[in-house]
Amino acid sequence: VSSLAPSAELPQNAKCTSADEIARHCTTVVSRWQHFQRVMRAGFRLKSILTAEVYRKVLLLSPAERSRVTAGKLFNLVSSDTNTVGDFCAMAYGFMSAPLRIVITMVLLYRQLGLSAVVAIVCIGAAVPVNSRIVRAAAARLQQALRHTDTRAKLESELVGGIEVVKASTWEGPFYIRISAARAQELSVLYTVTLLQSLMGVLVNAIPTIIPVATFLAYLIIRREPLSAAQAFTALSLFNVLRFPLFQLPQIVTQATQAHVALGRLKDLLAASEVHAQPLPAAAAGSTSSVSKAADGGLELEAGGAAETQQGSADDEQQQQLKPPPAICVRGDFSWAPDKPPALTALSLSVPRGTFVAVVGPTGSGKTSLIAAMLGLLMGVSEDADQPQQRRQQQVQVHGSTAYVPQAPFILGGT
């Protein structure tokens, strides 16, 4: 009673213990929040880098790869996949800390409870493969749901982009049916993903409660003696320490699986072939011959000027050199992709400066391919595989700058 009096002073060791506890708590709080601040900052930076790389890659994609990247897929890559990878940074440290905390806690439990602590190890070991199967199933369904999301976003983009034609042709009903069907497939798969994640959440919340009960029961059966209060409270404190890593580890595995799927989708885009935006060399002076043919022979074009001939006299050669260089000169065979046949063969086009040229032809005759070849977007077909870029620059030569006004919105790399 006298020790509880207001005038009584605390023992010196109690003051030191209290000061140590306050210092430890402050250090833990500061260190923990510094950790969270740094990992969140790293996640934001990684997300920004991936978003910038995706947009940069879209501007450099080759025509063959550009046709595979729909607006819906690009939207999901930027809005969903980059966020998934960035959010994983906040939990990546748990891959090292959670297993380490579990191992240390189990060693301390073994020192307190003896062989009965093996029951906790068995429960944890049995929960790991079950959670792994659930995580793999959820990841597979999630990847399937993302494919349905890409399909739905593509249909919605087509609807919004061609809304005038849709309204004029009264195609609202068919578009509504197609979008609703895609959304229904997406929701059905997402419902399965939600069920699997809920099942995993039930297991995660149940395991920290099941492990202490099973461990204490095993202690009573093995030791055949009552559990002391000191052992019980110490074990409960250790189980409380064990609760957070057991709850965190399945979340880390789930987040890692989602990040793996997102990285695979980003890798497919970032590893695609691209056309580097390099300035095309100026066309040589005096080149005026021009004949252009598509692979099917549908397009034949001549753009002002006579064919190149050998100049027999010095006067003719001097006069030829005084001619202004052509605005654009395109020669050779061009293809949309390396594994596809040339879309333009035996192309020889030279447009003089100051002329106005119109290319007219039926659908599929090669007009778009010709424009793409002038812009340097088509791949020059060459037998010399060692220097494809040099061959392409030799096939397309432009004097001055190029302006391009497409039918649909389009961004040309390097502009």
mmCIF file of C-alpha atoms in Angstrom:
data_model
loop_
_atom_site.group_PDB
_atom_site.id
_atom_site.type_symbol
_atom_site.label_atom_id
_atom_site.label_comp_id
_atom_site.label_asym_id
_atom_site.label_seq_id
_atom_site.Cartn_x
_atom_site.Cartn_y
_atom_site.Cartn_z
ATOM 1 C CA VAL A 1 0.000 0.000 0.000
ATOM 2 C CA SER A 2 2.826 2.373 0.805
ATOM 3 C CA SER A 3 4.335 1.763 -2.626
ATOM 4 C CA LEU A 4 1.129 3.023 -4.229
ATOM 5 C CA ALA A 5 1.143 6.268 -2.254
ATOM 6 C CA PRO A 6 1.601 9.487 -4.270
ATOM 7 C CA SER A 7 4.786 10.354 -2.451
ATOM 8 C CA ALA A 8 6.394 6.987 -3.163
ATOM 9 C CA GLU A 9 9.025 6.998 -5.901
ATOM 10 C CA LEU A 10 9.309 4.370 -8.617
ATOM 11 C CA PRO A 11 12.304 2.058 -8.474
ATOM 12 C CA GLN A 12 15.223 2.933 -10.708
ATOM 13 C CA ASN A 13 14.897 -0.241 -12.801
ATOM 14 C CA ALA A 14 11.217 0.514 -13.450
ATOM 15 C CA LYS A 15 12.117 3.971 -14.751
ATOM 16 C CA CYS A 16 14.754 2.484 -17.069
ATOM 17 C CA THR A 17 12.330 -0.147 -18.324
ATOM 18 C CA SER A 18 9.674 2.458 -19.065
ATOM 19 C CA ALA A 19 12.180 4.682 -20.871
ATOM 20 C CA ASP A 20 13.456 1.737 -22.906
ATOM 21 C CA GLU A 21 9.910 0.767 -23.818
ATOM 22 C CA ILE A 22 9.048 4.304 -24.942
ATOM 23 C CA ALA A 23 12.264 4.576 -26.974
ATOM 24 C CA ARG A 24 11.661 1.170 -28.582
ATOM 25 C CA HIS A 25 8.088 2.079 -29.469
ATOM 26 C CA CYS A 26 9.114 5.428 -30.993
ATOM 27 C CA THR A 27 11.919 3.792 -32.976
ATOM 28 C CA THR A 28 9.555 1.115 -34.272
ATOM 29 C CA VAL A 29 6.948 3.658 -35.362
ATOM 30 C CA VAL A 30 9.479 5.894 -37.118
ATOM 31 C CA SER A 31 11.214 2.992 -38.849
ATOM 32 C CA ARG A 32 7.948 1.402 -39.933
ATOM 33 C CA TRP A 33 6.538 4.555 -41.476
ATOM 34 C CA GLN A 34 9.857 5.356 -43.128
ATOM 35 C CA HIS A 35 9.707 1.916 -44.695
ATOM 36 C CA PHE A 36 6.149 2.441 -45.939
ATOM 37 C CA GLN A 37 7.040 5.877 -47.309
ATOM 38 C CA ARG A 38 10.018 4.539 -49.252
ATOM 39 C CA VAL A 39 8.255 1.508 -50.723
ATOM 40 C CA MET A 40 5.214 3.590 -51.701
ATOM 41 C CA ARG A 41 7.491 6.138 -53.356
ATOM 42 C CA ALA A 42 9.236 3.325 -55.247
ATOM 43 C CA GLY A 43 5.831 1.996 -56.337
ATOM 44 C CA PHE A 44 4.724 5.390 -57.654
ATOM 45 C CA ARG A 45 7.992 5.829 -59.539
ATOM 46 C CA LEU A 46 7.743 2.346 -61.054
ATOM 47 C CA LYS A 47 4.165 3.014 -62.147
ATOM 48 C CA SER A 48 5.190 6.320 -63.765
ATOM 49 C CA ILE A 49 8.087 4.659 -65.573
ATOM 50 C CA LEU A 50 5.934 1.819 -66.897
ATOM 51 C CA THR A 51 3.195 4.225 -68.026
ATOM 52 C CA ALA A 52 5.720 6.400 -69.877
ATOM 53 C CA GLU A 53 7.304 3.322 -71.487
ATOM 54 C CA VAL A 54 3.916 2.042 -72.658
ATOM 55 C CA TYR A 55 3.073 5.367 -74.320
ATOM 56 C CA ARG A 56 6.542 5.592 -75.843
ATOM 57 C CA LYS A 57 6.289 2.049 -77.164
ATOM 58 C CA VAL A 58 2.914 2.703 -78.795
ATOM 59 C CA LEU A 59 4.462 5.491 -80.880
ATOM 60 C CA LEU A 60 7.264 3.188 -82.081
ATOM 61 C CA LEU A 61 5.335 -0.013 -82.807
ATOM 62 C CA SER A 62 5.680 -1.524 -86.239
ATOM 63 C CA PRO A 63 2.514 -1.599 -88.355
ATOM 64 C CA ALA A 64 2.075 -5.340 -87.796
ATOM 65 C CA GLU A 65 2.300 -4.969 -84.011
ATOM 66 C CA ARG A 66 0.183 -1.815 -83.986
ATOM 67 C CA SER A 67 -2.771 -3.746 -85.386
ATOM 68 C CA ARG A 68 -2.670 -6.098 -82.377
ATOM 69 C CA VAL A 69 -2.775 -3.343 -79.750
ATOM 70 C CA THR A 70 -6.387 -2.249 -79.396
ATOM 71 C CA ALA A 71 -7.545 0.794 -77.489
ATOM 72 C CA GLY A 72 -9.096 -1.423 -74.816
ATOM 73 C CA LYS A 73 -5.879 -3.352 -74.252
ATOM 74 C CA LEU A 74 -3.876 -0.130 -74.040
ATOM 75 C CA PHE A 75 -6.353 1.286 -71.510
ATOM 76 C CA ASN A 76 -6.063 -1.830 -69.332
ATOM 77 C CA LEU A 77 -2.274 -1.778 -69.523
ATOM 78 C CA VAL A 78 -2.084 1.818 -68.316
ATOM 79 C CA SER A 79 -4.947 1.855 -65.808
ATOM 80 C CA SER A 80 -4.753 -1.671 -64.353
ATOM 81 C CA ASP A 81 -1.491 -3.487 -65.029
ATOM 82 C CA THR A 82 0.839 -0.617 -64.134
ATOM 83 C CA ASN A 83 -1.107 -0.073 -60.883
ATOM 84 C CA THR A 84 -0.808 -3.769 -60.026
ATOM 85 C CA VAL A 85 2.951 -3.764 -60.496
ATOM 86 C CA GLY A 86 3.333 -0.493 -58.592
ATOM 87 C CA ASP A 87 1.207 -1.704 -55.663
ATOM 88 C CA PHE A 88 3.317 -4.833 -55.368
ATOM 89 C CA CYS A 89 6.289 -2.709 -54.305
ATOM 90 C CA ALA A 90 4.515 -1.935 -51.027
ATOM 91 C CA MET A 91 4.346 -5.650 -50.184
ATOM 92 C CA ALA A 92 7.539 -6.955 -51.773
ATOM 93 C CA TYR A 93 9.484 -6.645 -48.517
ATOM 94 C CA GLY A 94 7.072 -9.110 -46.951
ATOM 95 C CA PHE A 95 8.621 -11.915 -49.002
ATOM 96 C CA MET A 96 11.620 -11.722 -46.661
ATOM 97 C CA SER A 97 10.091 -10.451 -43.420
ATOM 98 C CA ALA A 98 6.992 -12.692 -43.193
ATOM 99 C CA PRO A 99 8.774 -16.086 -43.470
ATOM 100 C CA LEU A 100 11.533 -14.865 -41.125
ATOM 101 C CA ARG A 101 9.040 -13.764 -38.485
ATOM 102 C CA ILE A 102 7.178 -17.059 -38.769
ATOM 103 C CA VAL A 103 10.372 -19.089 -38.300
ATOM 104 C CA ILE A 104 11.555 -17.058 -35.276
ATOM 105 C CA THR A 105 8.121 -17.213 -33.647
ATOM 106 C CA MET A 106 7.894 -20.982 -34.143
ATOM 107 C CA VAL A 107 11.322 -21.452 -32.512
ATOM 108 C CA LEU A 108 10.188 -19.458 -29.477
ATOM 109 C CA LEU A 109 6.949 -21.437 -29.319
ATOM 110 C CA TYR A 110 8.886 -24.672 -29.369
ATOM 111 C CA ARG A 111 10.939 -23.487 -26.408
ATOM 112 C CA GLN A 112 7.741 -22.684 -24.487
ATOM 113 C CA LEU A 113 5.474 -25.599 -25.418
ATOM 114 C CA GLY A 114 7.836 -28.312 -26.580
ATOM 115 C CA LEU A 115 6.583 -30.902 -29.091
ATOM 116 C CA SER A 116 3.067 -29.486 -29.036
ATOM 117 C CA ALA A 117 4.397 -26.550 -31.104
ATOM 118 C CA VAL A 118 4.814 -29.022 -33.960
ATOM 119 C CA VAL A 119 1.024 -28.948 -34.318
ATOM 120 C CA ALA A 120 1.251 -25.262 -35.236
ATOM 121 C CA ILE A 121 3.915 -26.076 -37.827
ATOM 122 C CA VAL A 122 1.685 -28.822 -39.266
ATOM 123 C CA CYS A 123 -1.290 -26.448 -39.469
ATOM 124 C CA ILE A 124 0.804 -23.812 -41.236
ATOM 125 C CA GLY A 125 2.288 -26.410 -43.580
ATOM 126 C CA ALA A 126 -1.176 -27.723 -44.443
ATOM 127 C CA ALA A 127 -2.499 -24.221 -45.116
ATOM 128 C CA VAL A 128 0.287 -23.262 -47.528
ATOM 129 C CA PRO A 129 -0.533 -25.740 -50.378
ATOM 130 C CA VAL A 130 -4.260 -25.055 -50.013
ATOM 131 C CA ASN A 131 -3.685 -21.315 -50.345
ATOM 132 C CA SER A 132 -1.303 -21.915 -53.247
ATOM 133 C CA ARG A 133 -3.915 -23.866 -55.183
ATOM 134 C CA ILE A 134 -6.493 -21.177 -54.546
ATOM 135 C CA VAL A 135 -4.052 -18.454 -55.621
ATOM 136 C CA ARG A 136 -3.163 -20.254 -58.871
ATOM 137 C CA ALA A 137 -6.830 -20.814 -59.692
ATOM 138 C CA ALA A 138 -7.641 -17.161 -58.975
ATOM 139 C CA ALA A 139 -4.713 -15.983 -61.124
ATOM 140 C CA ALA A 140 -5.835 -18.108 -64.082
ATOM 141 C CA ARG A 141 -9.400 -16.795 -63.800
ATOM 142 C CA LEU A 142 -8.119 -13.241 -63.442
ATOM 143 C CA GLN A 143 -6.104 -13.511 -66.655
ATOM 144 C CA GLN A 144 -9.192 -14.856 -68.414
ATOM 145 C CA ALA A 145 -11.246 -11.957 -67.038
ATOM 146 C CA LEU A 146 -8.705 -9.447 -68.374
ATOM 147 C CA ARG A 147 -9.090 -10.902 -71.876
ATOM 148 C CA HIS A 148 -12.848 -10.410 -71.649
ATOM 149 C CA THR A 149 -12.207 -6.874 -70.384
ATOM 150 C CA ASP A 150 -10.071 -6.150 -73.460
ATOM 151 C CA THR A 151 -12.863 -7.410 -75.725
ATOM 152 C CA ARG A 152 -15.501 -5.288 -73.986
ATOM 153 C CA ALA A 153 -13.317 -2.166 -74.034
ATOM 154 C CA LYS A 154 -12.638 -2.687 -77.748
ATOM 155 C CA LEU A 155 -16.374 -2.897 -78.517
ATOM 156 C CA GLU A 156 -17.081 0.223 -76.465
ATOM 157 C CA SER A 157 -14.293 2.094 -78.245
ATOM 158 C CA GLU A 158 -15.705 1.089 -81.625
ATOM 159 C CA LEU A 159 -19.174 2.216 -80.536
ATOM 160 C CA VAL A 160 -18.003 5.629 -79.334
ATOM 161 C CA GLY A 161 -15.696 6.144 -82.327
ATOM 162 C CA GLY A 162 -18.409 5.372 -84.868
ATOM 163 C CA ILE A 163 -21.397 6.736 -82.974
ATOM 164 C CA GLU A 164 -22.633 8.726 -86.006
ATOM 165 C CA VAL A 165 -22.768 5.615 -88.194
ATOM 166 C CA VAL A 166 -24.309 3.586 -85.383
ATOM 167 C CA LYS A 167 -27.094 6.123 -84.813
ATOM 168 C CA ALA A 168 -27.706 6.646 -88.520
ATOM 169 C CA SER A 169 -27.934 2.889 -89.158
ATOM 170 C CA THR A 170 -29.861 2.140 -85.915
ATOM 171 C CA TRP A 171 -27.244 -0.373 -84.780
ATOM 172 C CA GLU A 172 -27.709 0.389 -81.084
ATOM 173 C CA GLY A 173 -29.436 -2.945 -80.488
ATOM 174 C CA PRO A 174 -26.738 -5.210 -81.983
ATOM 175 C CA PHE A 175 -23.985 -3.257 -80.227
ATOM 176 C CA TYR A 176 -25.885 -3.465 -76.944
ATOM 177 C CA ILE A 177 -26.224 -7.221 -77.327
ATOM 178 C CA ARG A 178 -22.522 -7.711 -78.125
ATOM 179 C CA ILE A 179 -21.318 -5.453 -75.294
ATOM 180 C CA SER A 180 -23.745 -7.042 -72.821
ATOM 181 C CA ALA A 181 -22.564 -10.525 -73.798
ATOM 182 C CA ALA A 182 -18.921 -9.537 -73.339
ATOM 183 C CA ARG A 183 -19.729 -7.905 -69.997
ATOM 184 C CA ALA A 184 -21.659 -10.995 -68.856
ATOM 185 C CA GLN A 185 -18.680 -13.223 -69.626
ATOM 186 C CA GLU A 186 -16.387 -10.817 -67.795
ATOM 187 C CA LEU A 187 -18.657 -10.702 -64.719
ATOM 188 C CA SER A 188 -19.038 -14.480 -64.596
ATOM 189 C CA VAL A 189 -15.276 -14.947 -64.475
ATOM 190 C CA LEU A 190 -14.849 -12.096 -61.964
ATOM 191 C CA TYR A 191 -17.521 -13.732 -59.784
ATOM 192 C CA THR A 192 -15.425 -16.909 -59.702
ATOM 193 C CA VAL A 193 -12.337 -14.858 -58.830
ATOM 194 C CA THR A 194 -14.245 -13.175 -55.986
ATOM 195 C CA LEU A 195 -15.389 -16.528 -54.610
ATOM 196 C CA LEU A 196 -11.841 -17.869 -54.634
ATOM 197 C CA GLN A 197 -10.507 -14.746 -52.947
ATOM 198 C CA SER A 198 -13.280 -14.955 -50.316
ATOM 199 C CA LEU A 199 -12.399 -18.600 -49.631
ATOM 200 C CA MET A 200 -8.776 -17.639 -49.195
ATOM 201 C CA GLY A 201 -9.808 -14.840 -46.832
ATOM 202 C CA VAL A 202 -11.806 -17.298 -44.698
ATOM 203 C CA LEU A 203 -8.790 -19.585 -44.423
ATOM 204 C CA VAL A 204 -6.494 -16.680 -43.583
ATOM 205 C CA ASN A 205 -8.778 -15.433 -40.812
ATOM 206 C CA ALA A 206 -9.475 -18.911 -39.447
ATOM 207 C CA ILE A 207 -5.896 -20.197 -39.273
ATOM 208 C CA PRO A 208 -4.691 -17.777 -36.515
ATOM 209 C CA THR A 209 -7.589 -18.989 -34.352
ATOM 210 C CA ILE A 210 -7.284 -22.681 -35.157
ATOM 211 C CA ILE A 211 -3.529 -22.851 -34.469
ATOM 212 C CA PRO A 212 -3.634 -21.771 -30.749
ATOM 213 C CA VAL A 213 -6.575 -24.056 -29.963
ATOM 214 C CA ALA A 214 -4.946 -27.048 -31.645
ATOM 215 C CA THR A 215 -1.574 -26.306 -30.016
ATOM 216 C CA PHE A 216 -2.981 -26.015 -26.466
ATOM 217 C CA LEU A 217 -5.027 -29.175 -26.952
ATOM 218 C CA ALA A 218 -1.924 -31.036 -28.134
ATOM 219 C CA TYR A 219 -0.002 -29.717 -25.098
ATOM 220 C CA LEU A 220 -2.602 -31.129 -22.708
ATOM 221 C CA ILE A 221 -2.611 -34.490 -24.510
ATOM 222 C CA ILE A 222 1.191 -34.819 -24.752
ATOM 223 C CA ARG A 223 2.264 -33.368 -21.378
ATOM 224 C CA ARG A 224 -0.798 -34.506 -19.408
ATOM 225 C CA GLU A 225 -0.359 -31.564 -17.100
ATOM 226 C CA PRO A 226 -2.129 -28.231 -16.777
ATOM 227 C CA LEU A 227 -0.832 -25.281 -18.716
ATOM 228 C CA SER A 228 0.578 -22.578 -16.464
ATOM 229 C CA ALA A 229 -0.519 -18.975 -16.788
ATOM 230 C CA ALA A 230 2.976 -17.830 -17.724
ATOM 231 C CA GLN A 231 3.196 -20.374 -20.531
ATOM 232 C CA ALA A 232 -0.333 -19.607 -21.749
ATOM 233 C CA PHE A 233 0.110 -15.825 -21.887
ATOM 234 C CA THR A 234 3.566 -16.118 -23.456
ATOM 235 C CA ALA A 235 2.234 -18.501 -26.104
ATOM 236 C CA LEU A 236 -0.740 -16.234 -26.795
ATOM 237 C CA SER A 237 1.632 -13.283 -27.253
ATOM 238 C CA LEU A 238 3.684 -15.315 -29.721
ATOM 239 C CA PHE A 239 0.533 -16.396 -31.552
ATOM 240 C CA ASN A 240 -0.468 -12.734 -31.725
ATOM 241 C CA VAL A 241 2.931 -11.953 -33.304
ATOM 242 C CA LEU A 242 2.357 -14.858 -35.686
ATOM 243 C CA ARG A 243 -1.053 -13.552 -36.743
ATOM 244 C CA PHE A 244 0.189 -10.674 -38.937
ATOM 245 C CA PRO A 245 2.711 -12.618 -41.076
ATOM 246 C CA LEU A 246 0.171 -15.438 -41.504
ATOM 247 C CA PHE A 247 -2.365 -12.858 -42.658
ATOM 248 C CA GLN A 248 0.169 -11.000 -44.823
ATOM 249 C CA LEU A 249 1.822 -13.939 -46.584
ATOM 250 C CA PRO A 250 -1.235 -15.085 -48.628
ATOM 251 C CA GLN A 251 -1.891 -11.477 -49.630
ATOM 252 C CA ILE A 252 1.714 -11.161 -50.780
ATOM 253 C CA VAL A 253 1.386 -14.353 -52.815
ATOM 254 C CA THR A 254 -1.861 -13.122 -54.374
ATOM 255 C CA GLN A 255 -0.362 -9.717 -55.164
ATOM 256 C CA ALA A 256 2.752 -11.363 -56.587
ATOM 257 C CA THR A 257 0.627 -13.573 -58.830
ATOM 258 C CA GLN A 258 -1.339 -10.596 -60.121
ATOM 259 C CA ALA A 259 1.892 -8.648 -60.664
ATOM 260 C CA HIS A 260 3.331 -11.620 -62.574
ATOM 261 C CA VAL A 261 0.305 -11.651 -64.887
ATOM 262 C CA ALA A 262 0.513 -7.874 -65.348
ATOM 263 C CA LEU A 263 4.252 -8.031 -66.092
ATOM 264 C CA GLY A 264 3.601 -10.713 -68.702
ATOM 265 C CA ARG A 265 1.102 -8.472 -70.483
ATOM 266 C CA LEU A 266 3.455 -5.491 -70.288
ATOM 267 C CA LYS A 267 6.344 -7.631 -71.530
ATOM 268 C CA ASP A 268 4.359 -8.683 -74.612
ATOM 269 C CA LEU A 269 3.918 -5.021 -75.535
ATOM 270 C CA LEU A 270 7.383 -3.743 -74.625
ATOM 271 C CA ALA A 271 9.103 -6.640 -76.437
ATOM 272 C CA ALA A 272 7.156 -6.087 -79.669
ATOM 273 C CA SER A 273 9.001 -5.012 -82.784
ATOM 274 C CA GLU A 274 9.181 -1.287 -83.441
ATOM 275 C CA VAL A 275 10.075 1.191 -86.135
ATOM 276 C CA HIS A 276 12.661 3.679 -84.932
ATOM 277 C CA ALA A 277 11.856 7.286 -85.766
ATOM 278 C CA GLN A 278 15.046 8.297 -87.572
ATOM 279 C CA PRO A 279 15.216 11.180 -90.031
ATOM 280 C CA LEU A 280 15.125 10.008 -93.623
ATOM 281 C CA PRO A 281 17.990 11.169 -95.862
ATOM 282 C CA ALA A 282 17.412 13.819 -98.479
ATOM 283 C CA ALA A 283 16.674 12.614 -101.985
ATOM 284 C CA ALA A 284 19.369 12.924 -104.622
ATOM 285 C CA ALA A 285 19.101 15.616 -107.264
ATOM 286 C CA GLY A 286 17.894 14.754 -110.726
ATOM 287 C CA SER A 287 15.903 11.648 -109.833
ATOM 288 C CA THR A 288 12.566 11.977 -111.613
ATOM 289 C CA SER A 289 11.550 8.518 -112.852
ATOM 290 C CA SER A 290 8.532 6.978 -111.192
ATOM 291 C CA VAL A 291 6.520 3.783 -111.540
ATOM 292 C CA SER A 292 4.627 2.252 -108.601
ATOM 293 C CA LYS A 293 2.958 -1.155 -108.451
ATOM 294 C CA ALA A 294 1.243 -3.053 -105.687
ATOM 295 C CA ALA A 295 1.805 -6.756 -105.128
ATOM 296 C CA ASP A 296 -1.419 -7.597 -106.960
ATOM 297 C CA GLY A 297 -0.689 -5.137 -109.779
ATOM 298 C CA GLY A 298 -3.656 -2.987 -108.833
ATOM 299 C CA LEU A 299 -1.876 0.351 -108.563
ATOM 300 C CA GLU A 300 0.193 2.006 -111.247
ATOM 301 C CA LEU A 301 1.300 5.570 -110.709
ATOM 302 C CA GLU A 302 3.458 8.020 -112.564
ATOM 303 C CA ALA A 303 4.380 11.338 -111.024
ATOM 304 C CA GLY A 304 5.869 13.880 -113.376
ATOM 305 C CA GLY A 305 9.203 13.568 -115.066
ATOM 306 C CA ALA A 306 10.982 11.494 -117.669
ATOM 307 C CA ALA A 307 12.899 8.287 -117.038
ATOM 308 C CA GLU A 308 16.523 8.438 -116.055
ATOM 309 C CA THR A 309 18.835 8.054 -119.036
ATOM 310 C CA GLN A 310 22.529 8.207 -119.575
ATOM 311 C CA GLN A 311 23.562 11.742 -120.425
ATOM 312 C CA GLY A 312 26.043 11.521 -123.227
ATOM 313 C CA SER A 313 27.368 15.035 -123.102
ATOM 314 C CA ALA A 314 28.763 17.235 -120.367
ATOM 315 C CA ASP A 315 26.091 19.866 -121.058
ATOM 316 C CA ASP A 316 23.310 17.395 -120.404
ATOM 317 C CA GLU A 317 24.987 16.209 -117.212
ATOM 318 C CA GLN A 318 25.385 19.776 -115.973
ATOM 319 C CA GLN A 319 21.776 20.544 -116.808
ATOM 320 C CA GLN A 320 20.709 17.404 -114.964
ATOM 321 C CA GLN A 321 22.622 18.459 -111.847
ATOM 322 C CA LEU A 322 20.970 21.870 -111.871
ATOM 323 C CA LYS A 323 17.521 20.324 -111.534
ATOM 324 C CA PRO A 324 15.989 20.698 -108.057
ATOM 325 C CA PRO A 325 15.945 17.507 -105.975
ATOM 326 C CA PRO A 326 12.649 15.615 -105.800
ATOM 327 C CA ALA A 327 10.422 16.056 -102.775
ATOM 328 C CA ILE A 328 10.273 12.312 -102.127
ATOM 329 C CA CYS A 329 11.846 9.258 -103.700
ATOM 330 C CA VAL A 330 10.697 5.711 -102.896
ATOM 331 C CA ARG A 331 12.149 2.557 -104.475
ATOM 332 C CA GLY A 332 12.161 -1.174 -103.752
ATOM 333 C CA ASP A 333 9.869 -3.732 -102.139
ATOM 334 C CA PHE A 334 7.980 -3.045 -98.906
ATOM 335 C CA SER A 335 6.202 -5.304 -96.434
ATOM 336 C CA TRP A 336 4.053 -4.773 -93.339
ATOM 337 C CA ALA A 337 5.845 -7.538 -91.398
ATOM 338 C CA PRO A 338 8.997 -9.639 -91.890
ATOM 339 C CA ASP A 339 7.011 -12.897 -92.102
ATOM 340 C CA LYS A 340 4.536 -11.565 -94.670
ATOM 341 C CA PRO A 341 4.916 -11.159 -98.455
ATOM 342 C CA PRO A 342 5.642 -7.666 -99.793
ATOM 343 C CA ALA A 343 2.640 -5.378 -100.053
ATOM 344 C CA LEU A 344 4.431 -3.228 -102.627
ATOM 345 C CA THR A 345 6.799 -4.718 -105.199
ATOM 346 C CA ALA A 346 9.068 -3.063 -107.775
ATOM 347 C CA LEU A 347 8.115 0.343 -106.399
ATOM 348 C CA SER A 348 9.861 3.290 -108.053
ATOM 349 C CA LEU A 349 8.314 6.652 -107.271
ATOM 350 C CA SER A 350 9.834 10.124 -107.493
ATOM 351 C CA VAL A 351 7.694 13.198 -106.900
ATOM 352 C CA PRO A 352 9.244 16.524 -108.002
ATOM 353 C CA ARG A 353 9.072 19.513 -105.730
ATOM 354 C CA GLY A 354 6.140 21.850 -106.188
ATOM 355 C CA THR A 355 3.824 19.230 -107.732
ATOM 356 C CA PHE A 356 0.414 18.055 -106.550
ATOM 357 C CA VAL A 357 -0.136 14.302 -106.863
ATOM 358 C CA ALA A 358 -3.375 12.391 -106.272
ATOM 359 C CA VAL A 359 -3.318 8.594 -105.922
ATOM 360 C CA VAL A 360 -6.639 7.078 -107.015
ATOM 361 C CA GLY A 361 -7.543 3.407 -106.952
ATOM 362 C CA PRO A 362 -10.022 0.825 -105.687
ATOM 363 C CA THR A 363 -10.039 -0.567 -102.170
ATOM 364 C CA GLY A 364 -7.100 -2.856 -101.528
ATOM 365 C CA SER A 365 -5.005 -1.576 -104.421
ATOM 366 C CA GLY A 366 -2.177 -0.330 -102.176
ATOM 367 C CA LYS A 367 -2.877 3.364 -101.541
ATOM 368 C CA THR A 368 -2.479 3.084 -97.769
ATOM 369 C CA SER A 369 0.625 0.945 -98.197
ATOM 370 C CA LEU A 370 2.137 3.578 -100.482
ATOM 371 C CA ILE A 371 1.541 6.349 -97.916
ATOM 372 C CA ALA A 372 2.955 4.132 -95.157
ATOM 373 C CA ALA A 373 6.046 3.477 -97.280
ATOM 374 C CA MET A 374 6.536 7.220 -97.790
ATOM 375 C CA LEU A 375 6.323 7.756 -94.030
ATOM 376 C CA GLY A 376 8.891 5.034 -93.400
ATOM 377 C CA LEU A 377 6.411 2.824 -91.527
ATOM 378 C CA LEU A 378 6.722 -0.131 -93.907
ATOM 379 C CA MET A 379 9.686 -2.444 -93.732
ATOM 380 C CA GLY A 380 11.957 -2.413 -96.740
ATOM 381 C CA VAL A 381 12.451 -5.945 -98.063
ATOM 382 C CA SER A 382 16.131 -6.564 -98.704
ATOM 383 C CA GLU A 383 18.378 -9.546 -99.253
ATOM 384 C CA ASP A 384 20.999 -7.931 -97.016
ATOM 385 C CA ALA A 385 19.821 -8.941 -93.554
ATOM 386 C CA ASP A 386 22.821 -7.374 -91.800
ATOM 387 C CA GLN A 387 21.827 -3.772 -92.489
ATOM 388 C CA PRO A 388 18.015 -3.586 -92.757
ATOM 389 C CA GLN A 389 17.834 -0.013 -91.431
ATOM 390 C CA GLN A 390 20.378 1.257 -93.959
ATOM 391 C CA ARG A 391 18.481 -0.528 -96.712
ATOM 392 C CA ARG A 392 15.232 1.121 -95.603
ATOM 393 C CA GLN A 393 16.810 4.564 -95.609
ATOM 394 C CA GLN A 394 18.142 4.000 -99.086
ATOM 395 C CA GLN A 395 14.690 2.987 -100.306
ATOM 396 C CA VAL A 396 12.859 6.021 -98.851
ATOM 397 C CA GLN A 397 14.400 9.472 -99.264
ATOM 398 C CA VAL A 398 12.649 12.716 -98.365
ATOM 399 C CA HIS A 399 13.784 16.290 -99.071
ATOM 400 C CA GLY A 400 12.582 18.537 -96.264
ATOM 401 C CA SER A 401 9.915 17.777 -93.676
ATOM 402 C CA THR A 402 6.730 15.707 -93.962
ATOM 403 C CA ALA A 403 3.168 16.587 -92.951
ATOM 404 C CA TYR A 404 0.599 13.815 -92.639
ATOM 405 C CA VAL A 405 -3.180 14.188 -92.183
ATOM 406 C CA PRO A 406 -4.760 10.725 -91.716
ATOM 407 C CA GLN A 407 -8.387 9.695 -91.965
ATOM 408 C CA ALA A 408 -8.361 8.475 -88.354
ATOM 409 C CA PRO A 409 -6.511 10.042 -85.392
ATOM 410 C CA PHE A 410 -2.918 8.871 -85.488
ATOM 411 C CA ILE A 411 0.305 9.959 -83.822
ATOM 412 C CA LEU A 412 3.557 9.549 -85.739
ATOM 413 C CA GLY A 413 6.660 8.878 -83.658
ATOM 414 C CA GLY A 414 9.166 11.717 -83.528
ATOM 415 C CA THR A 415 6.574 14.465 -84.128
#
